[in-house]
């Protein structure tokens, strides 16, 4: 129900006059009459009786009046509350597994220190799924791999990642690409990279465990693509062969352009 129509209805009911209500509202008399008729059409009842001295509420109008007052009051309370929110009460964060592994905990520690009353919800997913969650307003921000291409998304911050093609150090690998998920950005890039640089057929295997992926590469069961920070975290820098990828796959912190977090300025400046 349109609260603007209810405001017109309440004003007319208080002064018992279309013309007086029009003056109070700054509308023309015909505009007020049109809005009352629109409300009556929506409800299916006549709300006023016309008399020589103005208008009076019908039985249906008298029933509506207290509800209209309450609805208008509640809407105004909500508007005041929303205008006066000066802190982020809840932040729904999405992150890829790779970002969660190397930098999500330090960021959450910073948020907890600087906004200790703010509640946080986490969603760990692939870049493709996180973008969909953002566009559907299910999360507020997301750490995704690669620069977003969707026109409705805005980059708040960028974190550089050194990405490496990883293969066994001293043996020929099996024709398998080992990935965390078959929908992650690393997987899609790795598949294209292998197609362009290797002549053999290959299959994709999702393991959902970075240590298992690196151990499998070391043993010769396939190749993978990972941030150097992850390889270092699991102690494999000197156990596998690393070839740096020149195409940037940095982590971008993004949000919807029309749904900016209240702490967006803080998120733009955060550094690790």
CSV table of C-alpha atoms in Angstrom, one decimal:
chain,number,residue,atom,x,y,z
A,1,UNK,CA,0.0,0.0,0.0
A,2,UNK,CA,1.4,3.4,-1.0
A,3,UNK,CA,2.0,5.4,2.2
A,4,UNK,CA,1.8,8.7,0.2
A,5,UNK,CA,-1.8,7.9,-0.5
A,6,UNK,CA,-2.4,7.2,3.1
A,7,UNK,CA,-0.8,10.5,4.1
A,8,UNK,CA,-3.3,12.3,1.8
A,9,UNK,CA,-6.2,10.3,3.2
A,10,UNK,CA,-5.2,11.1,6.8
A,11,UNK,CA,-4.8,14.8,6.1
A,12,UNK,CA,-8.2,15.1,4.4
A,13,UNK,CA,-9.8,13.1,7.3
A,14,UNK,CA,-8.3,15.5,9.9
A,15,UNK,CA,-9.5,18.7,8.3
A,16,UNK,CA,-12.7,17.3,6.7
A,17,UNK,CA,-11.9,19.2,3.5
A,18,UNK,CA,-10.3,18.4,0.2
A,19,UNK,CA,-9.4,22.0,-0.5
A,20,UNK,CA,-7.9,22.6,3.0
A,21,UNK,CA,-5.9,19.4,2.8
A,22,UNK,CA,-4.6,20.5,-0.6
A,23,UNK,CA,-3.3,23.7,0.9
A,24,UNK,CA,-1.6,21.9,3.7
A,25,UNK,CA,0.0,19.3,1.4
A,26,UNK,CA,1.0,21.9,-1.3
A,27,UNK,CA,-1.1,20.0,-3.9
A,28,UNK,CA,-3.8,21.1,-6.2
A,29,UNK,CA,-7.3,20.2,-5.2
A,30,UNK,CA,-7.7,17.9,-8.2
A,31,UNK,CA,-4.5,16.1,-7.3
A,32,UNK,CA,-5.8,15.4,-3.8
A,33,UNK,CA,-9.1,14.2,-5.2
A,34,UNK,CA,-7.3,11.9,-7.7
A,35,UNK,CA,-5.2,10.4,-4.9
A,36,UNK,CA,-8.2,9.7,-2.7
A,37,UNK,CA,-10.0,8.0,-5.7
A,38,UNK,CA,-6.9,6.0,-6.3
A,39,UNK,CA,-6.8,4.8,-2.7
A,40,UNK,CA,-10.5,4.0,-2.8
A,41,UNK,CA,-10.0,2.0,-6.0
A,42,UNK,CA,-7.1,0.0,-4.5
A,43,UNK,CA,-9.2,-0.8,-1.4
A,44,UNK,CA,-12.5,-1.3,-3.1
A,45,UNK,CA,-14.4,1.1,-0.7
A,46,UNK,CA,-15.5,4.7,-0.6
A,47,UNK,CA,-13.7,6.3,2.2
A,48,UNK,CA,-15.5,9.7,2.4
A,49,UNK,CA,-19.1,11.0,2.2
A,50,UNK,CA,-19.3,14.4,0.3
A,51,UNK,CA,-21.4,17.1,2.1
A,52,UNK,CA,-22.1,20.8,1.6
A,53,UNK,CA,-19.5,21.6,4.3
A,54,UNK,CA,-16.8,19.3,3.0
A,55,UNK,CA,-16.2,15.5,3.6
A,56,UNK,CA,-16.6,13.1,6.4
A,57,UNK,CA,-15.3,9.6,6.9
A,58,UNK,CA,-17.5,6.7,5.8
A,59,UNK,CA,-17.7,3.6,8.0
A,60,UNK,CA,-14.9,2.0,5.9
A,61,UNK,CA,-12.9,5.3,6.2
A,62,UNK,CA,-13.2,5.2,10.0
A,63,UNK,CA,-11.9,1.6,10.1
A,64,UNK,CA,-8.9,2.5,7.9
A,65,UNK,CA,-8.0,5.7,9.7
A,66,UNK,CA,-6.2,4.2,12.8
A,67,UNK,CA,-4.4,1.7,10.7
A,68,UNK,CA,-3.3,4.5,8.3
A,69,UNK,CA,-2.0,6.5,11.2
A,70,UNK,CA,0.0,3.5,12.5
A,71,UNK,CA,1.4,2.6,9.1
A,72,UNK,CA,2.6,6.2,8.4
A,73,UNK,CA,4.2,6.3,11.9
A,74,UNK,CA,6.0,3.1,11.4
A,75,UNK,CA,7.3,4.1,8.0
A,76,UNK,CA,8.6,7.4,9.3
A,77,UNK,CA,10.3,5.6,12.2
A,78,UNK,CA,12.1,3.3,9.7
A,79,UNK,CA,13.1,6.3,7.6
A,80,UNK,CA,14.5,8.1,10.6
A,81,UNK,CA,16.3,5.0,11.8
A,82,UNK,CA,17.9,4.4,8.4
A,83,UNK,CA,19.0,8.0,8.0
A,84,UNK,CA,20.7,7.8,11.4
A,85,UNK,CA,22.6,4.6,11.0
A,86,UNK,CA,26.3,5.6,11.3
A,87,UNK,CA,27.9,2.2,11.6
A,88,UNK,CA,27.9,-1.2,10.0
A,89,UNK,CA,25.8,-3.5,12.1
A,90,UNK,CA,26.3,-6.5,9.9
A,91,UNK,CA,28.8,-7.3,7.2
A,92,UNK,CA,28.3,-10.4,5.0
A,93,UNK,CA,31.6,-11.3,3.5
A,94,UNK,CA,32.2,-13.7,0.6
A,95,UNK,CA,35.7,-15.0,-0.2
A,96,UNK,CA,37.4,-17.5,-2.4
A,97,UNK,CA,39.1,-20.4,-0.7
A,98,UNK,CA,42.5,-19.1,-1.9
A,99,UNK,CA,41.9,-15.7,-0.3
A,100,UNK,CA,40.6,-17.2,2.8
A,101,UNK,CA,43.8,-19.3,3.1
A,102,UNK,CA,46.2,-16.4,2.9
A,103,UNK,CA,44.6,-13.2,4.1
A,104,UNK,CA,41.0,-13.5,5.4
A,105,UNK,CA,42.0,-14.1,9.0
A,106,UNK,CA,44.2,-11.0,9.2
A,107,UNK,CA,41.4,-8.9,7.7
A,108,UNK,CA,38.8,-10.3,10.1
A,109,UNK,CA,41.2,-9.5,13.0
A,110,UNK,CA,41.4,-5.9,11.8
A,111,UNK,CA,37.6,-5.6,11.4
A,112,UNK,CA,37.1,-7.1,14.9
A,113,UNK,CA,39.6,-4.6,16.4
A,114,UNK,CA,38.2,-1.5,14.6
A,115,UNK,CA,34.5,-2.5,14.6
A,116,UNK,CA,34.1,-4.8,17.6
A,117,UNK,CA,30.3,-4.4,17.7
A,118,UNK,CA,29.9,-5.4,14.1
A,119,UNK,CA,28.6,-8.9,13.3
A,120,UNK,CA,30.2,-10.8,10.5
A,121,UNK,CA,28.8,-13.6,8.3
A,122,UNK,CA,31.1,-15.6,6.0
A,123,UNK,CA,30.5,-17.3,2.6
A,124,UNK,CA,33.4,-19.3,1.1
A,125,UNK,CA,32.8,-20.1,-2.6
A,126,UNK,CA,34.2,-19.8,-6.1
A,127,UNK,CA,34.5,-16.5,-7.8
A,128,UNK,CA,31.6,-17.2,-10.2
A,129,UNK,CA,29.3,-18.1,-7.4
A,130,UNK,CA,30.4,-15.1,-5.3
A,131,UNK,CA,29.6,-12.7,-8.1
A,132,UNK,CA,26.2,-14.2,-8.4
A,133,UNK,CA,25.6,-13.9,-4.6
A,134,UNK,CA,26.7,-10.2,-4.8
A,135,UNK,CA,24.3,-9.5,-7.7
A,136,UNK,CA,21.5,-11.2,-5.8
A,137,UNK,CA,22.2,-9.0,-2.7
A,138,UNK,CA,22.9,-12.1,-0.6
A,139,UNK,CA,26.4,-10.8,0.5
A,140,UNK,CA,27.8,-7.3,1.0
A,141,UNK,CA,31.3,-7.7,-0.3
A,142,UNK,CA,33.4,-10.4,-1.9
A,143,UNK,CA,37.1,-11.2,-2.4
A,144,UNK,CA,37.3,-12.6,-5.9
A,145,UNK,CA,40.1,-13.8,-8.2
A,146,UNK,CA,40.6,-11.6,-11.2
A,147,UNK,CA,39.2,-8.2,-12.2
A,148,UNK,CA,35.3,-8.3,-12.3
A,149,UNK,CA,33.7,-7.5,-15.6
A,150,UNK,CA,30.1,-6.9,-14.5
A,151,UNK,CA,28.9,-3.3,-14.9
A,152,UNK,CA,27.1,-3.4,-11.5
A,153,UNK,CA,30.2,-4.2,-9.5
A,154,UNK,CA,32.7,-1.8,-8.0
A,155,UNK,CA,36.3,-2.6,-6.9
A,156,UNK,CA,36.9,-1.4,-3.4
A,157,UNK,CA,40.5,-2.7,-3.0
A,158,UNK,CA,43.0,-4.9,-4.8
A,159,UNK,CA,45.5,-7.3,-3.3
A,160,UNK,CA,48.4,-8.5,-5.5
A,161,UNK,CA,48.9,-12.2,-5.9
A,162,UNK,CA,51.9,-13.9,-7.5
A,163,UNK,CA,50.4,-16.8,-9.5
A,164,UNK,CA,52.5,-19.7,-10.6
A,165,UNK,CA,52.0,-22.7,-12.8
A,166,UNK,CA,53.2,-25.6,-10.7
A,167,UNK,CA,54.5,-29.0,-11.9
A,168,UNK,CA,56.7,-31.8,-10.5
A,169,UNK,CA,60.3,-30.9,-10.0
A,170,UNK,CA,62.0,-34.0,-11.5
A,171,UNK,CA,59.4,-36.0,-13.5
A,172,UNK,CA,56.8,-35.7,-16.2
A,173,UNK,CA,53.3,-35.2,-14.8
A,174,UNK,CA,50.2,-37.1,-15.7
A,175,UNK,CA,47.8,-35.3,-18.0
A,176,UNK,CA,45.7,-33.9,-15.2
A,177,UNK,CA,45.0,-30.4,-13.9
A,178,UNK,CA,44.5,-30.4,-10.2
A,179,UNK,CA,42.2,-27.7,-8.9
A,180,UNK,CA,40.4,-26.7,-5.7
A,181,UNK,CA,37.0,-26.5,-7.4
A,182,UNK,CA,36.1,-26.8,-11.1
A,183,UNK,CA,34.3,-23.5,-11.0
A,184,UNK,CA,37.1,-21.4,-9.5
A,185,UNK,CA,38.9,-18.7,-11.5
A,186,UNK,CA,42.2,-20.5,-11.1
A,187,UNK,CA,40.7,-23.7,-12.7
A,188,UNK,CA,39.3,-21.8,-15.7
A,189,UNK,CA,42.6,-20.1,-16.3
A,190,UNK,CA,44.6,-23.3,-15.8
A,191,UNK,CA,42.5,-25.2,-18.3
A,192,UNK,CA,43.1,-22.5,-20.9
A,193,UNK,CA,46.8,-22.3,-20.1
A,194,UNK,CA,47.2,-26.1,-20.6
A,195,UNK,CA,45.2,-26.0,-23.8
A,196,UNK,CA,47.5,-23.4,-25.2
A,197,UNK,CA,50.8,-24.8,-24.0
A,198,UNK,CA,50.4,-28.5,-24.0
A,199,UNK,CA,49.4,-30.8,-26.9
A,200,UNK,CA,48.2,-33.8,-24.8
A,201,UNK,CA,44.6,-34.3,-23.7
A,202,UNK,CA,44.0,-33.7,-20.0
A,203,UNK,CA,41.4,-34.2,-17.4
A,204,UNK,CA,40.4,-31.9,-14.5
A,205,UNK,CA,40.3,-33.2,-10.9
A,206,UNK,CA,38.9,-31.1,-8.1
A,207,UNK,CA,40.5,-32.0,-4.7
A,208,UNK,CA,39.3,-29.2,-2.5
A,209,UNK,CA,42.5,-29.4,-0.4
A,210,UNK,CA,45.6,-27.3,-1.2
A,211,UNK,CA,48.1,-29.5,0.6
A,212,UNK,CA,46.7,-32.6,-1.2
A,213,UNK,CA,47.0,-30.7,-4.5
A,214,UNK,CA,50.6,-29.8,-3.9
A,215,UNK,CA,51.5,-33.3,-2.7
A,216,UNK,CA,49.9,-34.8,-5.8
A,217,UNK,CA,51.8,-32.4,-8.0
A,218,UNK,CA,55.1,-33.3,-6.3
A,219,UNK,CA,54.3,-37.0,-6.8
A,220,UNK,CA,53.7,-36.5,-10.5
A,221,UNK,CA,49.9,-36.9,-10.6
A,222,UNK,CA,49.3,-33.6,-12.4
A,223,UNK,CA,49.8,-29.8,-12.5
A,224,UNK,CA,48.1,-26.9,-10.8
A,225,UNK,CA,47.9,-23.1,-10.5
A,226,UNK,CA,48.3,-21.4,-7.2
A,227,UNK,CA,49.3,-18.2,-5.4
A,228,UNK,CA,52.9,-18.3,-4.3
A,229,UNK,CA,51.7,-17.5,-0.8
A,230,UNK,CA,49.7,-20.8,-0.7
A,231,UNK,CA,52.7,-22.8,-1.9
A,232,UNK,CA,54.9,-21.1,0.7
A,233,UNK,CA,52.3,-21.6,3.5
A,234,UNK,CA,52.3,-25.4,2.9
A,235,UNK,CA,56.1,-25.6,2.6
A,236,UNK,CA,56.4,-26.6,-1.1
A,237,UNK,CA,58.5,-23.8,-2.5
A,238,UNK,CA,61.5,-26.1,-2.9
A,239,UNK,CA,59.6,-29.3,-3.6
A,240,UNK,CA,57.9,-28.4,-6.9
A,241,UNK,CA,58.8,-26.5,-10.1
A,242,UNK,CA,57.2,-23.0,-10.3
A,243,UNK,CA,56.7,-20.9,-13.4
A,244,UNK,CA,55.3,-17.4,-12.9
A,245,UNK,CA,52.2,-16.5,-14.8
A,246,UNK,CA,52.4,-13.0,-16.3
A,247,UNK,CA,48.6,-12.6,-16.7
A,248,UNK,CA,47.4,-10.9,-13.4
A,249,UNK,CA,44.9,-12.9,-11.3
A,250,UNK,CA,45.0,-10.5,-8.3
A,251,UNK,CA,42.4,-10.7,-5.6
A,252,UNK,CA,39.8,-7.9,-5.8
A,253,UNK,CA,37.5,-6.8,-3.0
A,254,UNK,CA,34.2,-5.9,-4.7
A,255,UNK,CA,30.7,-4.9,-3.9
A,256,UNK,CA,27.6,-3.7,-5.8
A,257,UNK,CA,27.7,-0.1,-7.0
A,258,UNK,CA,24.1,0.4,-5.7
A,259,UNK,CA,24.7,-1.4,-2.3
A,260,UNK,CA,27.9,0.1,-0.9
A,261,UNK,CA,28.8,-0.9,2.7
A,262,UNK,CA,28.8,1.9,5.2
A,263,UNK,CA,32.5,1.2,5.9
A,264,UNK,CA,33.4,1.3,2.2
A,265,UNK,CA,36.0,4.0,2.8
A,266,UNK,CA,37.7,1.9,5.5
A,267,UNK,CA,37.7,-1.2,3.2
A,268,UNK,CA,39.3,0.9,0.4
A,269,UNK,CA,42.2,1.8,2.7
A,270,UNK,CA,42.8,-1.5,4.4
A,271,UNK,CA,46.3,-2.9,3.9
A,272,UNK,CA,48.0,-6.1,5.1
